[in-house]
């Protein structure tokens, strides 16, 4: 085992997500304060990368390395040499079309030339005759890293397309070449490497948490190259990934003399006729999240099924038979959820905005409540401060008044809306993002694609509402709710598999999720 720790785990070591500019400063700070020379830091990174590659591919695998003129290319050259010294058959192509290499890349070029075990080395300055890339080969992409700030064009774009059209396996160093670390809204998607494995250095980049970039990243592993912990600790970041240690630290424990009156009283307004399942899922999840008492306000025709399905909940019946029609008093409640399955009846819409205006306790608005707001966007200005909104991408696009050009643009719109409304917005998906009123964004690492099933959002609404009723702050309830929701899904999927997981399974495994965090 070499001296570079390869971190391949459920979480990044450092949970802050830095911009490409901050990453550059982190490298510079490490070199100045460790202190360590740039070429030695590059060697440290290369050892970690080579180790990760050797764990996955044997020395019988032919390796073709494409290196760019910057430090990403320097990393690739160092990896090529280390693999060759381990017995791999390595061919190297260094692209130096402007006759300008970074200092450390130039040093590693000379080390490649001096290395007797390299099978072939070509420095490309003008014309390039690409090698044949077969299915049994491994391509190492070291063309461009996190410093790229514009789409690839010309010869590099052609090379990317050539690699993508091949049947070879592709490993990208730090980032797939052509992919920018943050905003790829106007990138040229055809000019981005489609990696099978991305070995990113020290921490995930923002682009790696966005759904529309996953096709380029493939499997992702984070390699700890021991960049400055001091810089990481003291440098602020607008984006971060939720840590389990934080979740454990905010988890509340019941007093031995607790009773239902001290454990919170939640009200859930949910379900139109034919959509009672939404109210069942939300109320069950709310009960399982620790609320002492849960009252469900639902149309009269849902009475029997609700009494049978959730006997622990108190029924409060609407005057109407089939839909929510009139705002109710909330003085006695500690939290309110509104929206799951309530439908789009115009009387329901009027009752919904009246309910939001008169409610004094914390509110979670989801599903049809969001769709009603999207249809009455002028009402958005009437939303109470600190309201929690939990849209999935299409719900958010409707809420924001138009489609988004990709995940990054949608995320930034959600942040701006959260700041403008002074609201908490959970943009749901893999790596659900909590946009805070102060402009910061926290991503949730738990959950899986098996949870992409009807009713999963209703469960999240119930969990967060239960936590609010228990006395958690808005931020704590959102973060703990997201984490528990995903963790319960991760525990459930081990039993059900992804294809067979349903929303009720998430509720069924909530107790195990709590027990794991409380262990």
Short mmCIF file of N, CA, C and O in Angstrom, two decimals, residues 356-467:
data_model
loop_
_atom_site.label_atom_id
_atom_site.label_comp_id
_atom_site.label_asym_id
_atom_site.label_seq_id
_atom_site.Cartn_x
_atom_site.Cartn_y
_atom_site.Cartn_z
N UNK A 356 -52.41 29.09 3.85
CA UNK A 356 -51.02 29.54 3.98
C UNK A 356 -50.94 30.91 4.64
O UNK A 356 -50.03 31.18 5.44
N UNK A 357 -51.89 31.79 4.32
CA UNK A 357 -51.86 33.14 4.88
C UNK A 357 -52.16 33.16 6.37
O UNK A 357 -51.61 33.96 7.12
N UNK A 358 -53.03 32.27 6.83
CA UNK A 358 -53.47 32.33 8.22
C UNK A 358 -52.67 31.43 9.16
O UNK A 358 -52.77 31.57 10.38
N UNK A 359 -51.88 30.54 8.63
CA UNK A 359 -51.14 29.58 9.47
C UNK A 359 -49.91 30.24 10.09
O UNK A 359 -49.12 30.87 9.40
N UNK A 360 -49.74 30.06 11.38
CA UNK A 360 -48.62 30.63 12.11
C UNK A 360 -47.50 29.63 12.38
O UNK A 360 -46.35 30.02 12.59
N UNK A 361 -47.80 28.34 12.36
CA UNK A 361 -46.77 27.32 12.63
C UNK A 361 -45.97 27.04 11.35
O UNK A 361 -46.36 27.44 10.25
N UNK A 362 -44.84 26.33 11.44
CA UNK A 362 -44.05 25.98 10.27
C UNK A 362 -44.87 25.20 9.24
O UNK A 362 -45.70 24.37 9.60
N UNK A 363 -44.61 25.45 7.95
CA UNK A 363 -45.40 24.87 6.87
C UNK A 363 -44.50 24.13 5.88
O UNK A 363 -43.44 24.64 5.50
N UNK A 364 -44.97 22.97 5.44
CA UNK A 364 -44.37 22.25 4.32
C UNK A 364 -45.42 22.22 3.20
O UNK A 364 -46.52 21.71 3.40
N UNK A 365 -45.08 22.77 2.04
CA UNK A 365 -45.98 22.76 0.89
C UNK A 365 -45.39 21.90 -0.20
O UNK A 365 -44.24 22.10 -0.62
N UNK A 366 -46.19 20.95 -0.68
CA UNK A 366 -45.68 19.97 -1.66
C UNK A 366 -46.75 19.68 -2.69
O UNK A 366 -47.93 20.03 -2.54
N UNK A 367 -46.33 19.00 -3.76
CA UNK A 367 -47.24 18.39 -4.74
C UNK A 367 -48.26 19.39 -5.28
O UNK A 367 -47.89 20.40 -5.86
N UNK A 368 -49.56 19.12 -5.06
CA UNK A 368 -50.60 19.96 -5.65
C UNK A 368 -50.59 21.38 -5.10
O UNK A 368 -51.03 22.32 -5.78
N UNK A 369 -50.10 21.58 -3.90
CA UNK A 369 -49.96 22.95 -3.39
C UNK A 369 -49.00 23.74 -4.29
O UNK A 369 -49.23 24.92 -4.58
N UNK A 370 -47.93 23.08 -4.75
CA UNK A 370 -46.97 23.73 -5.64
C UNK A 370 -47.57 23.96 -7.02
O UNK A 370 -47.35 25.01 -7.64
N UNK A 371 -48.36 22.98 -7.48
CA UNK A 371 -49.00 23.14 -8.78
C UNK A 371 -50.03 24.27 -8.76
O UNK A 371 -50.18 25.00 -9.75
N UNK A 372 -50.73 24.42 -7.66
CA UNK A 372 -51.68 25.53 -7.52
C UNK A 372 -50.93 26.86 -7.54
O UNK A 372 -51.34 27.82 -8.22
N UNK A 373 -49.81 26.93 -6.83
CA UNK A 373 -49.02 28.17 -6.85
C UNK A 373 -48.49 28.46 -8.25
O UNK A 373 -48.42 29.63 -8.67
N UNK A 374 -48.13 27.42 -8.98
CA UNK A 374 -47.64 27.61 -10.35
C UNK A 374 -48.73 28.19 -11.25
O UNK A 374 -48.43 28.96 -12.18
N UNK A 375 -49.98 27.83 -10.97
CA UNK A 375 -51.11 28.35 -11.75
C UNK A 375 -51.58 29.72 -11.27
O UNK A 375 -52.41 30.36 -11.93
N UNK A 376 -51.10 30.15 -10.10
CA UNK A 376 -51.46 31.45 -9.54
C UNK A 376 -50.17 32.10 -9.03
O UNK A 376 -50.00 32.33 -7.83
N UNK A 377 -49.28 32.42 -9.94
CA UNK A 377 -47.93 32.82 -9.53
C UNK A 377 -47.91 34.14 -8.75
O UNK A 377 -46.98 34.42 -8.00
N UNK A 378 -48.95 34.95 -8.90
CA UNK A 378 -49.03 36.19 -8.11
C UNK A 378 -49.14 35.89 -6.62
O UNK A 378 -48.78 36.73 -5.78
N UNK A 379 -49.64 34.70 -6.28
CA UNK A 379 -49.77 34.32 -4.88
C UNK A 379 -48.42 34.06 -4.21
O UNK A 379 -48.34 33.99 -2.98
N UNK A 380 -47.39 33.88 -5.02
CA UNK A 380 -46.07 33.55 -4.44
C UNK A 380 -45.62 34.62 -3.45
O UNK A 380 -44.94 34.32 -2.47
N UNK A 381 -46.00 35.87 -3.71
CA UNK A 381 -45.58 36.96 -2.82
C UNK A 381 -46.30 36.92 -1.47
O UNK A 381 -45.92 37.63 -0.54
N UNK A 382 -47.34 36.09 -1.38
CA UNK A 382 -48.09 35.99 -0.12
C UNK A 382 -47.59 34.84 0.76
O UNK A 382 -48.13 34.62 1.85
N UNK A 383 -46.61 34.10 0.28
CA UNK A 383 -46.13 32.96 1.06
C UNK A 383 -45.43 33.44 2.32
O UNK A 383 -44.65 34.40 2.30
N UNK A 384 -45.69 32.78 3.44
CA UNK A 384 -45.04 33.20 4.69
C UNK A 384 -43.54 32.92 4.67
O UNK A 384 -43.08 31.98 4.02
N UNK A 385 -42.81 33.75 5.37
CA UNK A 385 -41.37 33.55 5.50
C UNK A 385 -41.08 32.19 6.11
O UNK A 385 -41.82 31.71 6.96
N UNK A 386 -40.03 31.56 5.64
CA UNK A 386 -39.54 30.26 6.14
C UNK A 386 -40.39 29.07 5.69
O UNK A 386 -40.19 27.96 6.19
N UNK A 387 -41.32 29.27 4.78
CA UNK A 387 -42.08 28.13 4.25
C UNK A 387 -41.12 27.15 3.59
O UNK A 387 -40.10 27.54 3.03
N UNK A 388 -41.43 25.86 3.70
CA UNK A 388 -40.62 24.82 3.07
C UNK A 388 -41.35 24.32 1.83
O UNK A 388 -42.49 23.85 1.92
N UNK A 389 -40.71 24.43 0.68
CA UNK A 389 -41.27 23.96 -0.59
C UNK A 389 -40.43 22.78 -1.07
O UNK A 389 -39.19 22.84 -1.03
N UNK A 390 -41.09 21.73 -1.55
CA UNK A 390 -40.35 20.50 -1.90
C UNK A 390 -40.68 20.04 -3.32
O UNK A 390 -41.26 18.98 -3.53
N UNK A 391 -40.30 20.81 -4.34
CA UNK A 391 -40.65 20.45 -5.71
C UNK A 391 -39.68 19.44 -6.34
O UNK A 391 -38.48 19.44 -6.04
N UNK A 392 -40.20 18.59 -7.21
CA UNK A 392 -39.31 17.86 -8.11
C UNK A 392 -39.03 18.77 -9.31
O UNK A 392 -39.64 19.85 -9.43
N UNK A 393 -38.11 18.42 -10.21
CA UNK A 393 -37.69 19.36 -11.26
C UNK A 393 -38.83 19.95 -12.09
O UNK A 393 -38.86 21.17 -12.32
N UNK A 394 -39.78 19.14 -12.53
CA UNK A 394 -40.86 19.68 -13.36
C UNK A 394 -41.77 20.60 -12.55
O UNK A 394 -42.23 21.62 -13.06
N UNK A 395 -42.02 20.25 -11.28
CA UNK A 395 -42.81 21.13 -10.42
C UNK A 395 -42.09 22.46 -10.23
O UNK A 395 -42.73 23.52 -10.25
N UNK A 396 -40.78 22.40 -10.08
CA UNK A 396 -40.06 23.66 -9.90
C UNK A 396 -40.10 24.51 -11.16
O UNK A 396 -40.27 25.74 -11.07
N UNK A 397 -39.95 23.89 -12.32
CA UNK A 397 -40.00 24.66 -13.57
C UNK A 397 -41.35 25.37 -13.71
O UNK A 397 -41.42 26.53 -14.12
N UNK A 398 -42.42 24.66 -13.36
CA UNK A 398 -43.73 25.30 -13.41
C UNK A 398 -43.82 26.44 -12.38
O UNK A 398 -44.37 27.50 -12.65
N UNK A 399 -43.26 26.20 -11.22
CA UNK A 399 -43.29 27.19 -10.15
C UNK A 399 -42.50 28.44 -10.51
O UNK A 399 -42.89 29.57 -10.18
N UNK A 400 -41.39 28.26 -11.21
CA UNK A 400 -40.52 29.39 -11.56
C UNK A 400 -40.95 30.07 -12.85
O UNK A 400 -40.36 31.09 -13.23
N UNK A 401 -41.93 29.51 -13.52
CA UNK A 401 -42.50 30.19 -14.68
C UNK A 401 -41.88 29.86 -16.01
O UNK A 401 -42.10 30.57 -16.99
N UNK A 402 -41.12 28.78 -16.11
CA UNK A 402 -40.55 28.40 -17.41
C UNK A 402 -39.59 27.26 -17.27
O UNK A 402 -39.12 26.95 -16.18
N UNK A 403 -39.28 26.59 -18.38
CA UNK A 403 -38.35 25.47 -18.35
C UNK A 403 -36.93 25.97 -18.10
O UNK A 403 -36.60 27.13 -18.39
N UNK A 404 -36.12 25.10 -17.56
CA UNK A 404 -34.72 25.43 -17.29
C UNK A 404 -33.84 24.75 -18.32
O UNK A 404 -34.11 23.62 -18.74
N UNK A 405 -32.79 25.44 -18.72
CA UNK A 405 -31.84 24.89 -19.68
C UNK A 405 -30.78 24.08 -18.94
O UNK A 405 -29.62 24.47 -18.84
N UNK A 406 -31.22 22.95 -18.38
CA UNK A 406 -30.30 22.08 -17.67
C UNK A 406 -30.37 22.21 -16.17
O UNK A 406 -31.00 23.11 -15.61
N UNK A 407 -29.71 21.27 -15.49
CA UNK A 407 -29.79 21.16 -14.03
C UNK A 407 -29.12 22.34 -13.32
O UNK A 407 -29.59 22.77 -12.27
N UNK A 408 -28.02 22.83 -13.86
CA UNK A 408 -27.33 23.94 -13.20
C UNK A 408 -28.21 25.18 -13.19
O UNK A 408 -28.34 25.85 -12.15
N UNK A 409 -28.80 25.51 -14.32
CA UNK A 409 -29.66 26.69 -14.38
C UNK A 409 -30.83 26.55 -13.43
O UNK A 409 -31.21 27.51 -12.75
N UNK A 410 -31.42 25.35 -13.36
CA UNK A 410 -32.54 25.12 -12.43
C UNK A 410 -32.09 25.31 -10.99
O UNK A 410 -32.80 25.91 -10.17
N UNK A 411 -30.92 24.80 -10.67
CA UNK A 411 -30.40 24.93 -9.30
C UNK A 411 -30.20 26.39 -8.93
O UNK A 411 -30.56 26.81 -7.82
N UNK A 412 -29.65 27.17 -9.83
CA UNK A 412 -29.42 28.58 -9.54
C UNK A 412 -30.74 29.33 -9.42
O UNK A 412 -30.91 30.21 -8.56
N UNK A 413 -31.71 28.99 -10.25
CA UNK A 413 -33.05 29.58 -10.12
C UNK A 413 -33.66 29.26 -8.76
O UNK A 413 -34.30 30.11 -8.13
N UNK A 414 -33.49 28.02 -8.32
CA UNK A 414 -34.03 27.62 -7.01
C UNK A 414 -33.36 28.40 -5.89
O UNK A 414 -34.02 28.82 -4.93
N UNK A 415 -32.05 28.59 -5.99
CA UNK A 415 -31.35 29.39 -4.98
C UNK A 415 -31.88 30.82 -4.96
O UNK A 415 -32.13 31.38 -3.88
N UNK A 416 -32.05 31.40 -6.13
CA UNK A 416 -32.54 32.78 -6.21
C UNK A 416 -33.96 32.90 -5.65
O UNK A 416 -34.28 33.88 -4.95
N UNK A 417 -34.81 31.90 -5.93
CA UNK A 417 -36.17 31.93 -5.42
C UNK A 417 -36.19 31.79 -3.90
O UNK A 417 -36.96 32.47 -3.21
N UNK A 418 -35.34 30.91 -3.38
CA UNK A 418 -35.26 30.74 -1.93
C UNK A 418 -34.83 32.03 -1.25
O UNK A 418 -35.36 32.41 -0.20
N UNK A 419 -33.88 32.74 -1.85
CA UNK A 419 -33.43 34.02 -1.29
C UNK A 419 -34.53 35.06 -1.37
O UNK A 419 -34.76 35.83 -0.42
N UNK A 420 -35.22 35.11 -2.52
CA UNK A 420 -36.25 36.13 -2.72
C UNK A 420 -37.44 35.93 -1.78
O UNK A 420 -37.96 36.88 -1.19
N UNK A 421 -37.86 34.67 -1.61
CA UNK A 421 -39.01 34.37 -0.75
C UNK A 421 -38.62 34.20 0.71
O UNK A 421 -39.49 34.12 1.57
N UNK A 422 -37.29 34.11 0.97
CA UNK A 422 -36.81 33.74 2.31
C UNK A 422 -37.45 32.42 2.73
O UNK A 422 -37.99 32.26 3.83
N UNK A 423 -37.35 31.47 1.80
CA UNK A 423 -37.95 30.14 1.97
C UNK A 423 -36.87 29.07 1.94
O UNK A 423 -35.71 29.33 1.59
N UNK A 424 -37.26 27.87 2.30
CA UNK A 424 -36.41 26.68 2.18
C UNK A 424 -36.96 25.86 1.02
O UNK A 424 -38.11 25.42 1.06
N UNK A 425 -36.15 25.67 -0.01
CA UNK A 425 -36.60 24.93 -1.19
C UNK A 425 -35.76 23.68 -1.35
O UNK A 425 -34.53 23.75 -1.50
N UNK A 426 -36.41 22.53 -1.27
CA UNK A 426 -35.73 21.25 -1.51
C UNK A 426 -36.02 20.84 -2.95
O UNK A 426 -37.14 20.48 -3.30
N UNK A 427 -35.00 20.94 -3.80
CA UNK A 427 -35.11 20.50 -5.19
C UNK A 427 -34.81 19.01 -5.20
O UNK A 427 -33.67 18.59 -5.04
N UNK A 428 -35.86 18.20 -5.38
CA UNK A 428 -35.75 16.76 -5.19
C UNK A 428 -35.08 16.06 -6.37
O UNK A 428 -35.16 16.51 -7.50
N UNK A 429 -34.43 14.96 -6.07
CA UNK A 429 -33.76 14.14 -7.07
C UNK A 429 -32.62 13.40 -6.42
O UNK A 429 -32.45 13.42 -5.20
N UNK A 430 -31.81 12.71 -7.23
CA UNK A 430 -30.58 12.14 -6.68
C UNK A 430 -29.69 13.31 -6.30
O UNK A 430 -29.52 14.24 -7.10
N UNK A 431 -29.14 13.31 -5.10
CA UNK A 431 -28.50 14.49 -4.52
C UNK A 431 -29.52 15.63 -4.43
O UNK A 431 -29.32 16.71 -5.01
N UNK A 432 -30.62 15.40 -3.73
CA UNK A 432 -31.58 16.48 -3.49
C UNK A 432 -30.84 17.68 -2.90
O UNK A 432 -29.93 17.53 -2.08
N UNK A 433 -31.22 18.89 -3.35
CA UNK A 433 -30.51 20.11 -2.95
C UNK A 433 -31.41 20.99 -2.10
O UNK A 433 -32.50 21.37 -2.55
N UNK A 434 -30.97 21.29 -0.90
CA UNK A 434 -31.69 22.23 -0.05
C UNK A 434 -31.13 23.63 -0.30
O UNK A 434 -29.97 23.92 0.01
N UNK A 435 -31.96 24.50 -0.87
CA UNK A 435 -31.58 25.89 -1.10
C UNK A 435 -32.06 26.71 0.09
O UNK A 435 -33.27 26.78 0.37
N UNK A 436 -31.12 27.31 0.79
CA UNK A 436 -31.41 28.03 2.03
C UNK A 436 -31.70 29.50 1.76
O UNK A 436 -31.27 30.05 0.74
N UNK A 437 -32.40 30.16 2.68
CA UNK A 437 -32.70 31.58 2.49
C UNK A 437 -31.46 32.46 2.37
O UNK A 437 -31.53 33.55 1.81
N UNK A 438 -30.32 32.00 2.91
CA UNK A 438 -29.09 32.81 2.85
C UNK A 438 -28.29 32.59 1.56
O UNK A 438 -27.20 33.14 1.41
N UNK A 439 -28.81 31.75 0.64
CA UNK A 439 -28.14 31.54 -0.63
C UNK A 439 -27.24 30.32 -0.69
O UNK A 439 -26.75 29.97 -1.77
N UNK A 440 -27.01 29.67 0.43
CA UNK A 440 -26.20 28.46 0.44
C UNK A 440 -27.04 27.26 0.00
O UNK A 440 -28.27 27.25 0.16
N UNK A 441 -26.36 26.25 -0.53
CA UNK A 441 -27.04 25.04 -1.01
C UNK A 441 -26.34 23.82 -0.42
O UNK A 441 -25.11 23.70 -0.46
N UNK A 442 -27.14 22.92 0.16
CA UNK A 442 -26.61 21.70 0.77
C UNK A 442 -27.23 20.50 0.06
O UNK A 442 -28.45 20.38 -0.03
N UNK A 443 -26.38 19.60 -0.43
CA UNK A 443 -26.83 18.41 -1.15
C UNK A 443 -26.93 17.22 -0.19
O UNK A 443 -26.10 17.07 0.72
N UNK A 444 -27.92 16.38 -0.43
CA UNK A 444 -28.11 15.19 0.38
C UNK A 444 -27.49 13.98 -0.32
O UNK A 444 -27.79 13.71 -1.49
N UNK A 445 -26.63 13.20 0.36
CA UNK A 445 -25.94 12.08 -0.30
C UNK A 445 -26.69 10.75 -0.27
O UNK A 445 -26.28 9.80 -0.91
N UNK A 446 -27.78 10.65 0.52
CA UNK A 446 -28.46 9.36 0.63
C UNK A 446 -29.54 9.22 -0.43
O UNK A 446 -30.00 10.20 -1.01
N UNK A 447 -29.99 7.98 -0.65
CA UNK A 447 -31.07 7.73 -1.59
C UNK A 447 -30.59 6.99 -2.82
O UNK A 447 -29.38 6.88 -3.09
N UNK A 448 -31.52 6.47 -3.60
CA UNK A 448 -31.19 5.67 -4.78
C UNK A 448 -32.33 5.76 -5.79
O UNK A 448 -33.43 6.23 -5.48
N UNK A 449 -32.08 5.25 -6.99
CA UNK A 449 -33.06 5.40 -8.07
C UNK A 449 -34.30 4.53 -7.88
O UNK A 449 -35.31 4.75 -8.55
N UNK A 450 -34.26 3.57 -6.97
CA UNK A 450 -35.46 2.81 -6.66
C UNK A 450 -36.54 3.68 -6.04
O UNK A 450 -37.73 3.34 -6.09
N UNK A 451 -36.14 4.83 -5.50
CA UNK A 451 -37.09 5.73 -4.85
C UNK A 451 -37.83 6.61 -5.86
O UNK A 451 -38.67 7.42 -5.48
N UNK A 452 -37.49 6.46 -7.14
CA UNK A 452 -38.21 7.19 -8.19
C UNK A 452 -39.53 6.47 -8.44
O UNK A 452 -39.72 5.76 -9.43
N UNK A 453 -40.45 6.64 -7.50
CA UNK A 453 -41.72 5.92 -7.54
C UNK A 453 -42.80 6.80 -6.92
O UNK A 453 -42.52 7.63 -6.04
N UNK A 454 -44.03 6.63 -7.38
CA UNK A 454 -45.14 7.46 -6.92
C UNK A 454 -45.29 7.37 -5.40
O UNK A 454 -45.24 6.28 -4.83
N UNK A 455 -45.47 8.50 -4.76
CA UNK A 455 -45.67 8.55 -3.32
C UNK A 455 -44.43 8.83 -2.51
O UNK A 455 -44.51 9.16 -1.32
N UNK A 456 -43.25 8.73 -3.15
CA UNK A 456 -42.00 8.98 -2.43
C UNK A 456 -41.95 10.40 -1.89
O UNK A 456 -41.50 10.65 -0.76
N UNK A 457 -42.43 11.36 -2.67
CA UNK A 457 -42.46 12.75 -2.22
C UNK A 457 -43.42 12.98 -1.08
O UNK A 457 -43.16 13.80 -0.18
N UNK A 458 -44.55 12.27 -1.09
CA UNK A 458 -45.50 12.37 0.02
C UNK A 458 -44.86 11.91 1.33
O UNK A 458 -45.11 12.48 2.40
N UNK A 459 -44.05 10.87 1.23
CA UNK A 459 -43.34 10.37 2.41
C UNK A 459 -42.38 11.42 2.95
O UNK A 459 -42.32 11.67 4.16
N UNK A 460 -41.62 12.07 2.05
CA UNK A 460 -40.69 13.12 2.48
C UNK A 460 -41.44 14.25 3.18
O UNK A 460 -41.01 14.75 4.22
N UNK A 461 -42.58 14.63 2.62
CA UNK A 461 -43.39 15.69 3.24
C UNK A 461 -43.79 15.30 4.66
O UNK A 461 -43.68 16.10 5.59
N UNK A 462 -44.24 14.06 4.83
CA UNK A 462 -44.64 13.59 6.16
C UNK A 462 -43.48 13.57 7.13
O UNK A 462 -43.63 13.96 8.30
N UNK A 463 -42.31 13.15 6.67
CA UNK A 463 -41.14 13.09 7.55
C UNK A 463 -40.76 14.49 8.04
O UNK A 463 -40.57 14.71 9.25
N UNK A 464 -40.64 15.43 7.11
CA UNK A 464 -40.24 16.78 7.49
C UNK A 464 -41.26 17.41 8.44
O UNK A 464 -40.91 18.07 9.42
N UNK A 465 -42.55 17.18 8.16
CA UNK A 465 -43.60 17.73 9.01
C UNK A 465 -43.52 17.16 10.42
O UNK A 465 -43.65 17.88 11.42
N UNK A 466 -43.28 15.86 10.53
CA UNK A 466 -43.12 15.24 11.84
C UNK A 466 -41.95 15.81 12.61
O UNK A 466 -42.03 16.04 13.83
N UNK A 467 -40.85 16.06 11.91
CA UNK A 467 -39.66 16.62 12.56
C UNK A 467 -39.91 18.06 13.01
O UNK A 467 -39.46 18.46 14.10
#
